[in-house]
Amino acid sequence: MIRRLSVVSILFAVSGMCSAAAPACQFERLPVGAQKLGAWIDKSNWLALEHQRLTLQYGEVFMPAWRLQPPDKVVPPPARLRPIDDFPALDPLDGRPNKLAFLLDSRLYADGLVVLSNGRLVAERYRNGLQPEKPRLLLEATRPWLNLLGAISMSTGKLAADKAVSRYLPAFNGAAGLRKLSVQRLLENEEAHAWSAEDLRSWWQAAGWVGAQPAAVRPWLMQAGRWDKPLAERQGNDPGAGPDDELLAWLLAESNRQALSRLFCEQLMVRNRPEHPVLWLSDAEGVELAAGLAMSLRDFAKLGQELIEARGSRGRIPAWFIETLTASSGLRSGEIKGLAKGSEARYGFVHLGGTANRVALIGSYGSSLYIDFDQRLVVAIYASYPGANTPSLLATLSEVWKTLRHEIPKRAP
């Protein structure tokens, strides 16, 4: 069984872009902040689950970062948002009828929710100190977007699916283990190297997430014998971070000859421009980290809208990627406990069983993105659920999505 740990477990146990778009993707480098919030939170415990509601909004206090400022134009709020708290829902834990607000607050521990319908903001709620304009760290939920950037890189000829990862990273020419790992296999995200708990802790420290000393992640990745470990299959919907994510981040930057943050911006944020600052945390040398993306909840929702708009259009996101996410499981018996039968992980996203053409990105502790291609509905959630993707959490998310899918279209603002 593969050893993959969540962030908290690790801590504790188209180059074809037009020139006009380029200035909009200029990130500025920020030095590390005071590495302390209040009297009790410092670099040693800032990612403890009990602190995340606060600290995930202040990544730049604890680590160096790259920041993208939004355009000066202020986006006015919609004239009228739809009230959603009283939507009727079914509590998946006791089977009794209740209200959506109860599921969000008492079952999901939701800190914020944004709903887009046909690209328009139709519902929004914030709780527990989540600030609408503050970028919040996605942590493990960054990885699916790296997989998507890899798919875009293949479609533009920067990467070839069947080539070994080491072909594009000269620093790994002597790594025998990576000669067997193809680009396609890395992007599919169905396997990862069998890292020990100690491996993961030392990697996290090398990346600079913990520890007072300046750290650099790439020397850690290049250590002799580092990639000789066997590959093992992921278990269910496992969002746990690992050095494989860092390898992919390096592969994307090297093959596109571009900083990861700028690549992400130019490929996925030009059409749906961010409303609020976007951060990408880095190590001490300025290398963007694979789990370092931070966005406001509205801007996170816009990424889901980007996928909806890519369906049936000839844009940066290749059609085969959207088709792969939405294609029926057919005779395959995909199962993730807590989700509908037929649900299965694909490129770090989850193809949802049951009603067709629905996809989700499920990070740790309930933070998630639901995308309904037929209804053109996006539901973005930041949450602090006290468990990592348990069946109860997934069943609650599923019920929240079902309720919004049913109620939003029939309730005009």
C-alpha positions as a LaTeX table, in Angstrom:
\begin{tabular}{lrrr}
\hline
Residue & $x$ (\AA) & $y$ (\AA) & $z$ (\AA) \\
\hline
Met1 & 0.00 & 0.00 & 0.00 \\
Ile2 & 1.31 & 3.41 & $-0.94$ \\
Arg3 & 2.33 & 5.75 & 1.89 \\
Arg4 & 0.75 & 9.10 & 1.10 \\
Leu5 & 0.08 & 11.68 & 3.78 \\
Ser6 & $-1.98$ & 14.84 & 3.91 \\
Val7 & $-0.24$ & 18.10 & 4.72 \\
Val8 & $-1.11$ & 17.86 & 8.40 \\
Ser9 & 0.02 & 14.22 & 8.62 \\
Ile10 & 3.35 & 15.16 & 7.09 \\
Leu11 & 3.81 & 17.87 & 9.63 \\
Phe12 & 2.74 & 15.92 & 12.60 \\
Ala13 & 3.69 & 12.00 & 12.53 \\
Val14 & 0.78 & 27.78 & $-25.12$ \\
Ser15 & 3.76 & 29.48 & $-25.52$ \\
Gly16 & 1.28 & 30.62 & $-28.26$ \\
Met17 & $-0.01$ & 33.36 & $-25.97$ \\
Cys18 & $-0.55$ & 36.75 & $-27.57$ \\
Ser19 & 1.78 & 39.45 & $-26.40$ \\
Ala20 & $-1.13$ & 41.58 & $-25.19$ \\
Ala21 & $-1.89$ & 39.04 & $-22.48$ \\
Ala22 & 1.65 & 38.90 & $-21.11$ \\
Pro23 & 1.59 & 41.98 & $-18.85$ \\
Ala24 & $-1.50$ & 40.60 & $-17.08$ \\
Cys25 & 0.54 & 37.62 & $-15.85$ \\
Gln26 & 3.40 & 39.43 & $-14.17$ \\
Phe27 & 3.99 & 38.02 & $-10.70$ \\
Glu28 & 6.02 & 40.00 & $-8.17$ \\
Arg29 & 8.25 & 38.25 & $-5.66$ \\
Leu30 & 7.41 & 38.69 & $-1.99$ \\
Pro31 & 9.93 & 38.05 & 0.79 \\
Val32 & 8.93 & 35.79 & 3.64 \\
Gly33 & 6.95 & 37.55 & 6.35 \\
Ala34 & 7.26 & 37.47 & 10.13 \\
Gln35 & 6.52 & 33.70 & 10.27 \\
Lys36 & 4.23 & 34.32 & 13.21 \\
Leu37 & 0.58 & 35.17 & 13.83 \\
Gly38 & $-0.45$ & 36.24 & 17.28 \\
Ala39 & 1.04 & 34.64 & 20.35 \\
Trp40 & 0.57 & 30.95 & 19.54 \\
Ile41 & 0.97 & 30.37 & 15.80 \\
Asp42 & 4.43 & 30.12 & 14.24 \\
Lys43 & 6.27 & 28.18 & 11.53 \\
Ser44 & 6.13 & 24.96 & 13.55 \\
Asn45 & 2.34 & 24.73 & 13.75 \\
Trp46 & 0.83 & 27.07 & 11.17 \\
Leu47 & $-0.62$ & 24.22 & 9.10 \\
Ala48 & $-2.16$ & 22.35 & 12.01 \\
Leu49 & $-5.83$ & 21.74 & 11.23 \\
Glu50 & $-6.93$ & 23.78 & 14.24 \\
His51 & $-5.24$ & 26.85 & 12.72 \\
Gln52 & $-5.98$ & 26.43 & 9.02 \\
Arg53 & $-9.11$ & 28.56 & 8.95 \\
Leu54 & $-6.84$ & 31.47 & 9.74 \\
Thr55 & $-3.41$ & 30.55 & 8.42 \\
Leu56 & $-4.36$ & 29.30 & 4.94 \\
Gln57 & $-5.21$ & 32.95 & 4.22 \\
Tyr58 & $-1.75$ & 34.09 & 5.31 \\
Gly59 & 0.68 & 31.87 & 3.46 \\
Glu60 & 2.94 & 34.80 & 2.61 \\
Val61 & 3.49 & 35.44 & 6.32 \\
Phe62 & 5.22 & 32.08 & 6.70 \\
Met63 & 6.86 & 31.49 & 3.30 \\
Pro64 & 8.26 & 33.40 & 0.32 \\
Ala65 & 5.71 & 33.88 & $-2.44$ \\
Trp66 & 4.98 & 35.19 & $-5.90$ \\
Arg67 & 1.96 & 37.50 & $-6.13$ \\
Leu68 & $-0.24$ & 38.44 & $-9.07$ \\
Gln69 & $-2.23$ & 41.63 & $-8.53$ \\
Pro70 & $-5.63$ & 41.77 & $-10.24$ \\
Pro71 & $-6.52$ & 44.49 & $-12.75$ \\
Asp72 & $-7.34$ & 47.86 & $-11.22$ \\
Lys73 & $-10.94$ & 47.64 & $-12.43$ \\
Val74 & $-13.29$ & 46.84 & $-9.54$ \\
Val75 & $-15.83$ & 44.15 & $-10.37$ \\
Pro76 & $-19.22$ & 45.23 & $-8.97$ \\
Pro77 & $-21.18$ & 42.61 & $-7.06$ \\
Pro78 & $-24.38$ & 41.26 & $-8.61$ \\
Ala79 & $-27.47$ & 43.31 & $-7.86$ \\
Arg80 & $-29.12$ & 40.38 & $-6.11$ \\
Leu81 & $-27.79$ & 37.01 & $-4.92$ \\
Arg82 & $-29.98$ & 34.01 & $-4.28$ \\
Pro83 & $-30.53$ & 32.97 & $-0.66$ \\
Ile84 & $-29.57$ & 29.32 & $-0.34$ \\
Asp85 & $-29.53$ & 28.54 & 3.39 \\
Asp86 & $-33.16$ & 27.38 & 3.45 \\
Phe87 & $-32.87$ & 25.07 & 0.46 \\
Pro88 & $-34.31$ & 21.66 & 1.48 \\
Ala89 & $-31.68$ & 18.95 & 1.79 \\
Leu90 & $-31.29$ & 15.45 & 3.16 \\
Asp91 & $-28.76$ & 14.85 & 5.91 \\
Pro92 & $-26.69$ & 11.90 & 4.62 \\
Leu93 & $-25.65$ & 10.92 & 8.15 \\
Asp94 & $-29.04$ & 10.43 & 9.81 \\
Gly95 & $-31.22$ & 10.32 & 6.70 \\
Arg96 & $-33.50$ & 13.11 & 7.92 \\
Pro97 & $-34.68$ & 16.19 & 6.01 \\
Asn98 & $-32.88$ & 19.39 & 6.94 \\
Lys99 & $-31.74$ & 22.68 & 5.44 \\
Leu100 & $-28.69$ & 23.29 & 3.29 \\
Ala101 & $-27.27$ & 25.68 & 5.89 \\
Phe102 & $-27.19$ & 22.85 & 8.43 \\
Leu103 & $-25.20$ & 20.62 & 6.09 \\
Leu104 & $-22.75$ & 23.40 & 5.27 \\
Asp105 & $-22.19$ & 24.54 & 8.86 \\
Ser106 & $-22.63$ & 21.43 & 11.01 \\
Arg107 & $-21.69$ & 18.57 & 8.70 \\
Leu108 & $-19.20$ & 20.05 & 6.22 \\
Tyr109 & $-17.60$ & 22.77 & 8.40 \\
Ala110 & $-17.77$ & 25.03 & 5.35 \\
Asp111 & $-15.95$ & 28.35 & 5.57 \\
Gly112 & $-17.17$ & 29.69 & 2.26 \\
Leu113 & $-19.25$ & 28.80 & $-0.80$ \\
Val114 & $-19.55$ & 30.39 & $-4.24$ \\
Val115 & $-22.00$ & 29.28 & $-6.94$ \\
Leu116 & $-21.69$ & 30.24 & $-10.61$ \\
Ser117 & $-24.50$ & 29.60 & $-13.09$ \\
Asn118 & $-23.72$ & 30.21 & $-16.76$ \\
Gly119 & $-20.64$ & 32.08 & $-15.60$ \\
Arg120 & $-22.60$ & 34.48 & $-13.36$ \\
Leu121 & $-22.25$ & 34.66 & $-9.59$ \\
Val122 & $-25.63$ & 33.64 & $-8.18$ \\
Ala123 & $-24.86$ & 32.66 & $-4.58$ \\
Glu124 & $-22.12$ & 33.37 & $-2.07$ \\
Arg125 & $-21.67$ & 32.88 & 1.68 \\
Tyr126 & $-18.73$ & 33.28 & 4.06 \\
Arg127 & $-18.24$ & 32.05 & 7.62 \\
Asn128 & $-15.57$ & 31.53 & 10.27 \\
Gly129 & $-13.38$ & 34.47 & 9.31 \\
Leu130 & $-12.92$ & 33.62 & 5.63 \\
Gln131 & $-12.33$ & 36.92 & 3.85 \\
Pro132 & $-13.77$ & 37.11 & 0.31 \\
Glu133 & $-10.77$ & 39.00 & $-1.11$ \\
Lys134 & $-8.01$ & 36.93 & 0.54 \\
Pro135 & $-6.26$ & 34.15 & $-1.41$ \\
Arg136 & $-6.45$ & 30.86 & 0.48 \\
Leu137 & $-4.00$ & 28.01 & $-0.04$ \\
Leu138 & $-5.31$ & 25.09 & $-2.09$ \\
Leu139 & $-2.52$ & 22.77 & $-0.86$ \\
Glu140 & $-3.15$ & 19.31 & $-2.39$ \\
Ala141 & $-5.96$ & 20.68 & $-4.56$ \\
Thr142 & $-3.28$ & 22.35 & $-6.70$ \\
Arg143 & $-2.20$ & 19.02 & $-8.24$ \\
Pro144 & $-5.14$ & 18.53 & $-10.66$ \\
Trp145 & $-4.34$ & 21.90 & $-12.24$ \\
Leu146 & $-0.75$ & 20.79 & $-12.74$ \\
Asn147 & $-2.06$ & 17.68 & $-14.51$ \\
Leu148 & $-4.16$ & 19.93 & $-16.73$ \\
Leu149 & $-1.13$ & 22.09 & $-17.53$ \\
Gly150 & 0.66 & 18.89 & $-18.50$ \\
Ala151 & $-2.18$ & 18.00 & $-20.88$ \\
Ile152 & $-1.96$ & 21.47 & $-22.43$ \\
Ser153 & 1.82 & 21.07 & $-22.74$ \\
Met154 & 1.31 & 17.81 & $-24.63$ \\
Ser155 & $-1.21$ & 19.44 & $-26.98$ \\
Thr156 & 1.28 & 22.21 & $-27.79$ \\
Gly157 & 4.16 & 19.81 & $-28.37$ \\
Lys158 & 6.14 & 20.80 & $-25.29$ \\
Leu159 & 5.75 & 17.29 & $-23.87$ \\
Ala160 & 5.23 & 13.87 & $-25.46$ \\
Ala161 & 3.02 & 11.40 & $-23.64$ \\
Asp162 & 5.20 & 8.34 & $-24.18$ \\
Lys163 & 8.56 & 9.97 & $-23.39$ \\
Ala164 & 10.27 & 9.43 & $-20.05$ \\
Val165 & 10.10 & 12.27 & $-17.56$ \\
Ser166 & 13.89 & 12.25 & $-17.29$ \\
Arg167 & 14.15 & 13.16 & $-20.99$ \\
Tyr168 & 12.96 & 16.68 & $-20.15$ \\
Leu169 & 14.87 & 17.09 & $-16.90$ \\
Pro170 & 18.63 & 16.88 & $-17.49$ \\
Ala171 & 19.24 & 16.87 & $-13.73$ \\
Phe172 & 17.73 & 13.36 & $-13.62$ \\
Asn173 & 19.65 & 11.74 & $-16.46$ \\
Gly174 & 21.20 & 9.32 & $-14.00$ \\
Ala175 & 17.94 & 8.47 & $-12.19$ \\
Ala176 & 17.14 & 4.95 & $-13.38$ \\
Gly177 & 13.73 & 5.00 & $-11.70$ \\
Leu178 & 12.54 & 7.97 & $-13.73$ \\
Arg179 & 13.52 & 6.39 & $-17.05$ \\
Lys180 & 10.55 & 4.07 & $-16.51$ \\
Leu181 & 8.13 & 6.88 & $-15.69$ \\
Ser182 & 6.44 & 8.35 & $-18.75$ \\
Val183 & 4.87 & 11.79 & $-18.94$ \\
Gln184 & 1.45 & 10.20 & $-19.45$ \\
Arg185 & 1.81 & 7.99 & $-16.41$ \\
Leu186 & 2.80 & 10.95 & $-14.24$ \\
Leu187 & $-0.11$ & 13.08 & $-15.43$ \\
Glu188 & $-2.72$ & 10.36 & $-14.96$ \\
Asn189 & $-1.99$ & 10.62 & $-11.24$ \\
Glu190 & $-3.09$ & 7.04 & $-10.56$ \\
Glu191 & 0.25 & 6.01 & $-9.05$ \\
Ala192 & 2.96 & 7.57 & $-6.96$ \\
His193 & 6.27 & 6.47 & $-5.53$ \\
Ala194 & 6.07 & 4.59 & $-2.25$ \\
Trp195 & 7.41 & 7.27 & 0.04 \\
Ser196 & 7.92 & 6.56 & 3.71 \\
Ala197 & 6.64 & 8.91 & 6.38 \\
Glu198 & 10.23 & 10.03 & 6.97 \\
Asp199 & 10.69 & 10.74 & 3.25 \\
Leu200 & 7.62 & 12.95 & 3.27 \\
Arg201 & 8.66 & 14.84 & 6.36 \\
Ser202 & 12.14 & 15.57 & 5.01 \\
Trp203 & 10.70 & 16.64 & 1.64 \\
Trp204 & 8.26 & 19.00 & 3.35 \\
Gln205 & 11.12 & 20.51 & 5.32 \\
Ala206 & 13.30 & 20.82 & 2.22 \\
Ala207 & 10.47 & 22.68 & 0.48 \\
Gly208 & 10.36 & 25.14 & 3.37 \\
Trp209 & 6.88 & 24.45 & 4.71 \\
Val210 & 8.41 & 23.88 & 8.14 \\
Gly211 & 11.73 & 24.83 & 9.70 \\
Ala212 & 13.33 & 28.18 & 10.36 \\
Gln213 & 16.27 & 27.81 & 7.94 \\
Pro214 & 16.04 & 28.76 & 4.22 \\
Ala215 & 15.36 & 25.63 & 2.19 \\
Ala216 & 15.43 & 24.51 & $-1.46$ \\
Val217 & 13.32 & 21.67 & $-2.80$ \\
Arg218 & 15.16 & 20.75 & $-6.01$ \\
Pro219 & 18.43 & 19.61 & $-4.36$ \\
Trp220 & 16.31 & 17.24 & $-2.27$ \\
Leu221 & 14.62 & 15.87 & $-5.39$ \\
Met222 & 18.01 & 15.32 & $-7.07$ \\
Gln223 & 19.62 & 13.27 & $-4.30$ \\
Ala224 & 21.08 & 9.99 & $-5.52$ \\
Gly225 & 18.70 & 7.06 & $-5.27$ \\
Arg226 & 15.74 & 9.30 & $-4.48$ \\
Trp227 & 13.56 & 7.90 & $-7.28$ \\
Asp228 & 14.51 & 4.23 & $-6.98$ \\
Lys229 & 11.37 & 3.51 & $-4.98$ \\
Pro230 & 8.61 & 1.46 & $-6.64$ \\
Leu231 & 5.42 & 3.00 & $-7.95$ \\
Ala232 & 2.22 & 2.03 & $-6.15$ \\
Glu233 & $-1.43$ & 2.62 & $-6.97$ \\
Arg234 & $-3.28$ & 5.38 & $-5.19$ \\
Gln235 & $-6.12$ & 4.29 & $-2.95$ \\
Gly236 & $-9.51$ & 5.75 & $-3.95$ \\
Asn237 & $-9.65$ & 9.53 & $-4.04$ \\
Asp238 & $-6.32$ & 10.23 & $-2.33$ \\
Pro239 & $-5.36$ & 13.92 & $-2.45$ \\
Gly240 & $-2.24$ & 13.47 & $-0.33$ \\
Ala241 & 0.71 & 15.57 & $-1.40$ \\
Gly242 & 4.05 & 14.00 & $-2.26$ \\
Pro243 & 7.36 & 14.59 & $-4.03$ \\
Asp244 & 5.81 & 13.31 & $-7.28$ \\
Asp245 & 3.84 & 16.57 & $-7.38$ \\
Glu246 & 7.07 & 18.54 & $-7.07$ \\
Leu247 & 8.58 & 16.50 & $-9.91$ \\
Leu248 & 5.62 & 17.42 & $-12.13$ \\
Ala249 & 5.94 & 21.11 & $-11.22$ \\
Trp250 & 9.60 & 21.05 & $-12.27$ \\
Leu251 & 8.75 & 19.16 & $-15.48$ \\
Leu252 & 6.18 & 21.80 & $-16.46$ \\
Ala253 & 8.50 & 24.73 & $-15.81$ \\
Glu254 & 11.44 & 23.11 & $-17.60$ \\
Ser255 & 9.56 & 21.89 & $-20.68$ \\
Asn256 & 7.78 & 25.23 & $-21.17$ \\
Arg257 & 10.87 & 27.27 & $-20.22$ \\
Gln258 & 8.64 & 29.38 & $-18.03$ \\
Ala259 & 7.96 & 29.91 & $-14.36$ \\
Leu260 & 5.14 & 27.70 & $-13.14$ \\
Ser261 & 3.06 & 30.62 & $-11.85$ \\
Arg262 & 3.23 & 32.46 & $-15.16$ \\
Leu263 & 2.45 & 29.29 & $-17.12$ \\
Phe264 & $-0.63$ & 28.71 & $-14.96$ \\
Cys265 & $-1.79$ & 32.29 & $-15.43$ \\
Glu266 & $-1.30$ & 32.41 & $-19.19$ \\
Gln267 & $-3.02$ & 29.09 & $-19.81$ \\
Leu268 & $-5.89$ & 29.20 & $-17.33$ \\
Met269 & $-6.52$ & 32.75 & $-16.12$ \\
Val270 & $-6.45$ & 35.06 & $-19.13$ \\
Arg271 & $-10.06$ & 34.54 & $-20.24$ \\
Asn272 & $-11.53$ & 34.60 & $-16.73$ \\
Arg273 & $-9.33$ & 37.23 & $-15.10$ \\
Pro274 & $-8.88$ & 37.05 & $-11.32$ \\
Glu275 & $-10.78$ & 39.53 & $-9.18$ \\
His276 & $-8.39$ & 39.26 & $-6.23$ \\
Pro277 & $-4.65$ & 38.69 & $-5.70$ \\
Val278 & $-3.29$ & 35.26 & $-6.56$ \\
Leu279 & $-0.33$ & 33.85 & $-4.62$ \\
Trp280 & 2.07 & 31.03 & $-5.35$ \\
Leu281 & 4.31 & 30.05 & $-2.42$ \\
Ser282 & 7.92 & 29.19 & $-3.16$ \\
Asp283 & 11.03 & 27.79 & $-1.54$ \\
Ala284 & 13.87 & 30.09 & $-0.49$ \\
Glu285 & 15.25 & 30.12 & $-4.05$ \\
Gly286 & 12.00 & 31.32 & $-5.56$ \\
Val287 & 10.94 & 27.95 & $-7.04$ \\
Glu288 & 7.15 & 27.66 & $-7.00$ \\
Leu289 & 5.96 & 24.72 & $-4.90$ \\
Ala290 & 3.54 & 22.11 & $-6.18$ \\
Ala291 & 1.08 & 22.71 & $-3.32$ \\
Gly292 & 1.63 & 26.46 & $-3.15$ \\
Leu293 & $-1.25$ & 27.97 & $-5.15$ \\
Ala294 & $-3.56$ & 30.33 & $-3.22$ \\
Met295 & $-6.71$ & 32.00 & $-4.61$ \\
Ser296 & $-9.84$ & 33.70 & $-3.41$ \\
Leu297 & $-12.97$ & 31.56 & $-3.49$ \\
Arg298 & $-14.42$ & 33.48 & $-6.43$ \\
Asp299 & $-11.25$ & 33.02 & $-8.45$ \\
Phe300 & $-11.18$ & 29.31 & $-7.54$ \\
Ala301 & $-14.72$ & 29.03 & $-8.93$ \\
Lys302 & $-13.58$ & 30.72 & $-12.14$ \\
Leu303 & $-11.22$ & 27.81 & $-12.80$ \\
Gly304 & $-14.26$ & 25.55 & $-12.90$ \\
Gln305 & $-15.92$ & 27.92 & $-15.34$ \\
Glu306 & $-12.79$ & 27.71 & $-17.48$ \\
Leu307 & $-13.35$ & 23.97 & $-17.87$ \\
Ile308 & $-17.01$ & 24.45 & $-18.78$ \\
Glu309 & $-16.13$ & 26.98 & $-21.46$ \\
Ala310 & $-13.44$ & 24.68 & $-22.84$ \\
Arg311 & $-16.02$ & 22.00 & $-23.67$ \\
Gly312 & $-16.81$ & 22.15 & $-27.36$ \\
Ser313 & $-14.48$ & 25.08 & $-28.02$ \\
Arg314 & $-11.05$ & 25.21 & $-29.62$ \\
Gly315 & $-8.99$ & 26.79 & $-26.90$ \\
Arg316 & $-5.96$ & 26.03 & $-24.79$ \\
Ile317 & $-7.50$ & 23.09 & $-22.94$ \\
Pro318 & $-7.47$ & 20.05 & $-25.25$ \\
Ala319 & $-10.86$ & 18.51 & $-26.04$ \\
Trp320 & $-9.64$ & 15.03 & $-25.15$ \\
Phe321 & $-8.99$ & 16.13 & $-21.58$ \\
Ile322 & $-12.58$ & 17.30 & $-21.03$ \\
Glu323 & $-13.89$ & 14.18 & $-22.76$ \\
Thr324 & $-11.79$ & 12.00 & $-20.48$ \\
Leu325 & $-13.14$ & 13.71 & $-17.36$ \\
Thr326 & $-16.78$ & 13.45 & $-18.44$ \\
Ala327 & $-16.89$ & 10.06 & $-20.25$ \\
Ser328 & $-19.14$ & 7.45 & $-18.68$ \\
Ser329 & $-17.45$ & 4.70 & $-16.71$ \\
Gly330 & $-19.36$ & 2.14 & $-18.78$ \\
Leu331 & $-18.68$ & $-1.37$ & $-17.58$ \\
Arg332 & $-15.91$ & $-0.21$ & $-15.30$ \\
Ser333 & $-16.77$ & $-0.57$ & $-11.63$ \\
Gly334 & $-15.35$ & 2.67 & $-10.31$ \\
Glu335 & $-16.25$ & 3.24 & $-6.68$ \\
Ile336 & $-15.30$ & 5.85 & $-4.12$ \\
Lys337 & $-17.12$ & 5.36 & $-0.85$ \\
Gly338 & $-19.44$ & 8.27 & $-0.15$ \\
Leu339 & $-19.92$ & 9.16 & $-3.84$ \\
Ala340 & $-22.30$ & 7.72 & $-6.43$ \\
Lys341 & $-21.41$ & 4.38 & $-8.00$ \\
Gly342 & $-19.26$ & 4.87 & $-11.07$ \\
Ser343 & $-17.23$ & 7.69 & $-9.54$ \\
Glu344 & $-13.52$ & 7.41 & $-10.20$ \\
Ala345 & $-10.37$ & 9.52 & $-10.13$ \\
Arg346 & $-9.13$ & 10.85 & $-13.46$ \\
Tyr347 & $-6.10$ & 13.12 & $-13.78$ \\
Gly348 & $-6.56$ & 14.18 & $-10.15$ \\
Phe349 & $-10.20$ & 15.17 & $-10.69$ \\
Val350 & $-13.14$ & 12.88 & $-9.92$ \\
His351 & $-15.57$ & 11.77 & $-12.58$ \\
Leu352 & $-18.87$ & 11.60 & $-10.67$ \\
Gly353 & $-21.12$ & 8.61 & $-11.19$ \\
Gly354 & $-24.87$ & 8.91 & $-11.65$ \\
Thr355 & $-26.06$ & 11.98 & $-13.57$ \\
Ala356 & $-23.84$ & 12.45 & $-16.61$ \\
Asn357 & $-21.19$ & 15.09 & $-17.30$ \\
Arg358 & $-20.34$ & 16.06 & $-13.74$ \\
Val359 & $-16.81$ & 16.38 & $-12.39$ \\
Ala360 & $-15.35$ & 17.36 & $-9.03$ \\
Leu361 & $-12.01$ & 18.39 & $-7.63$ \\
Ile362 & $-11.85$ & 17.22 & $-4.03$ \\
Gly363 & $-8.99$ & 18.50 & $-1.90$ \\
Ser364 & $-8.40$ & 17.82 & 1.77 \\
Tyr365 & $-10.89$ & 18.66 & 4.51 \\
Gly366 & $-13.84$ & 19.40 & 2.24 \\
Ser367 & $-12.39$ & 22.14 & 0.04 \\
Ser368 & $-13.73$ & 21.27 & $-3.39$ \\
Leu369 & $-14.92$ & 22.35 & $-6.81$ \\
Tyr370 & $-18.03$ & 20.86 & $-8.43$ \\
Ile371 & $-18.50$ & 21.28 & $-12.20$ \\
Asp372 & $-21.76$ & 20.38 & $-13.96$ \\
Phe373 & $-21.16$ & 20.70 & $-17.69$ \\
Asp374 & $-24.80$ & 20.24 & $-18.73$ \\
Gln375 & $-26.25$ & 22.77 & $-16.29$ \\
Arg376 & $-23.16$ & 24.99 & $-16.58$ \\
Leu377 & $-23.05$ & 25.09 & $-12.80$ \\
Val378 & $-19.94$ & 25.55 & $-10.63$ \\
Val379 & $-19.87$ & 25.17 & $-6.84$ \\
Ala380 & $-16.65$ & 26.19 & $-5.07$ \\
Ile381 & $-16.22$ & 25.40 & $-1.38$ \\
Tyr382 & $-13.50$ & 26.11 & 1.16 \\
Ala383 & $-13.97$ & 23.99 & 4.28 \\
Ser384 & $-12.19$ & 22.78 & 7.41 \\
Tyr385 & $-13.70$ & 19.34 & 7.91 \\
Pro386 & $-11.90$ & 17.42 & 10.71 \\
Gly387 & $-11.05$ & 14.42 & 8.56 \\
Ala388 & $-9.38$ & 13.68 & 5.25 \\
Asn389 & $-11.94$ & 12.62 & 2.64 \\
Thr390 & $-13.93$ & 10.19 & 4.76 \\
Pro391 & $-17.09$ & 8.60 & 3.29 \\
Ser392 & $-19.15$ & 10.90 & 5.52 \\
Leu393 & $-17.44$ & 13.98 & 4.09 \\
Leu394 & $-17.87$ & 12.81 & 0.50 \\
Ala395 & $-21.52$ & 11.91 & 1.07 \\
Thr396 & $-22.14$ & 15.37 & 2.52 \\
Leu397 & $-20.46$ & 17.05 & $-0.44$ \\
Ser398 & $-22.54$ & 14.94 & $-2.78$ \\
Glu399 & $-25.76$ & 16.01 & $-1.07$ \\
Val400 & $-24.74$ & 19.69 & $-1.15$ \\
Trp401 & $-24.06$ & 19.44 & $-4.88$ \\
Lys402 & $-27.33$ & 17.59 & $-5.49$ \\
Thr403 & $-29.32$ & 20.20 & $-3.59$ \\
Leu404 & $-27.78$ & 23.13 & $-5.45$ \\
Arg405 & $-28.13$ & 21.39 & $-8.80$ \\
His406 & $-31.84$ & 20.88 & $-8.13$ \\
Glu407 & $-32.70$ & 24.22 & $-6.52$ \\
Ile408 & $-30.60$ & 26.84 & $-8.31$ \\
Pro409 & $-32.19$ & 26.53 & $-11.78$ \\
Lys410 & $-35.76$ & 26.85 & $-10.47$ \\
Arg411 & $-35.20$ & 29.85 & $-8.20$ \\
Ala412 & $-34.77$ & 33.03 & $-10.20$ \\
Pro413 & $-32.91$ & 35.83 & $-8.41$ \\
\hline
\end{tabular}
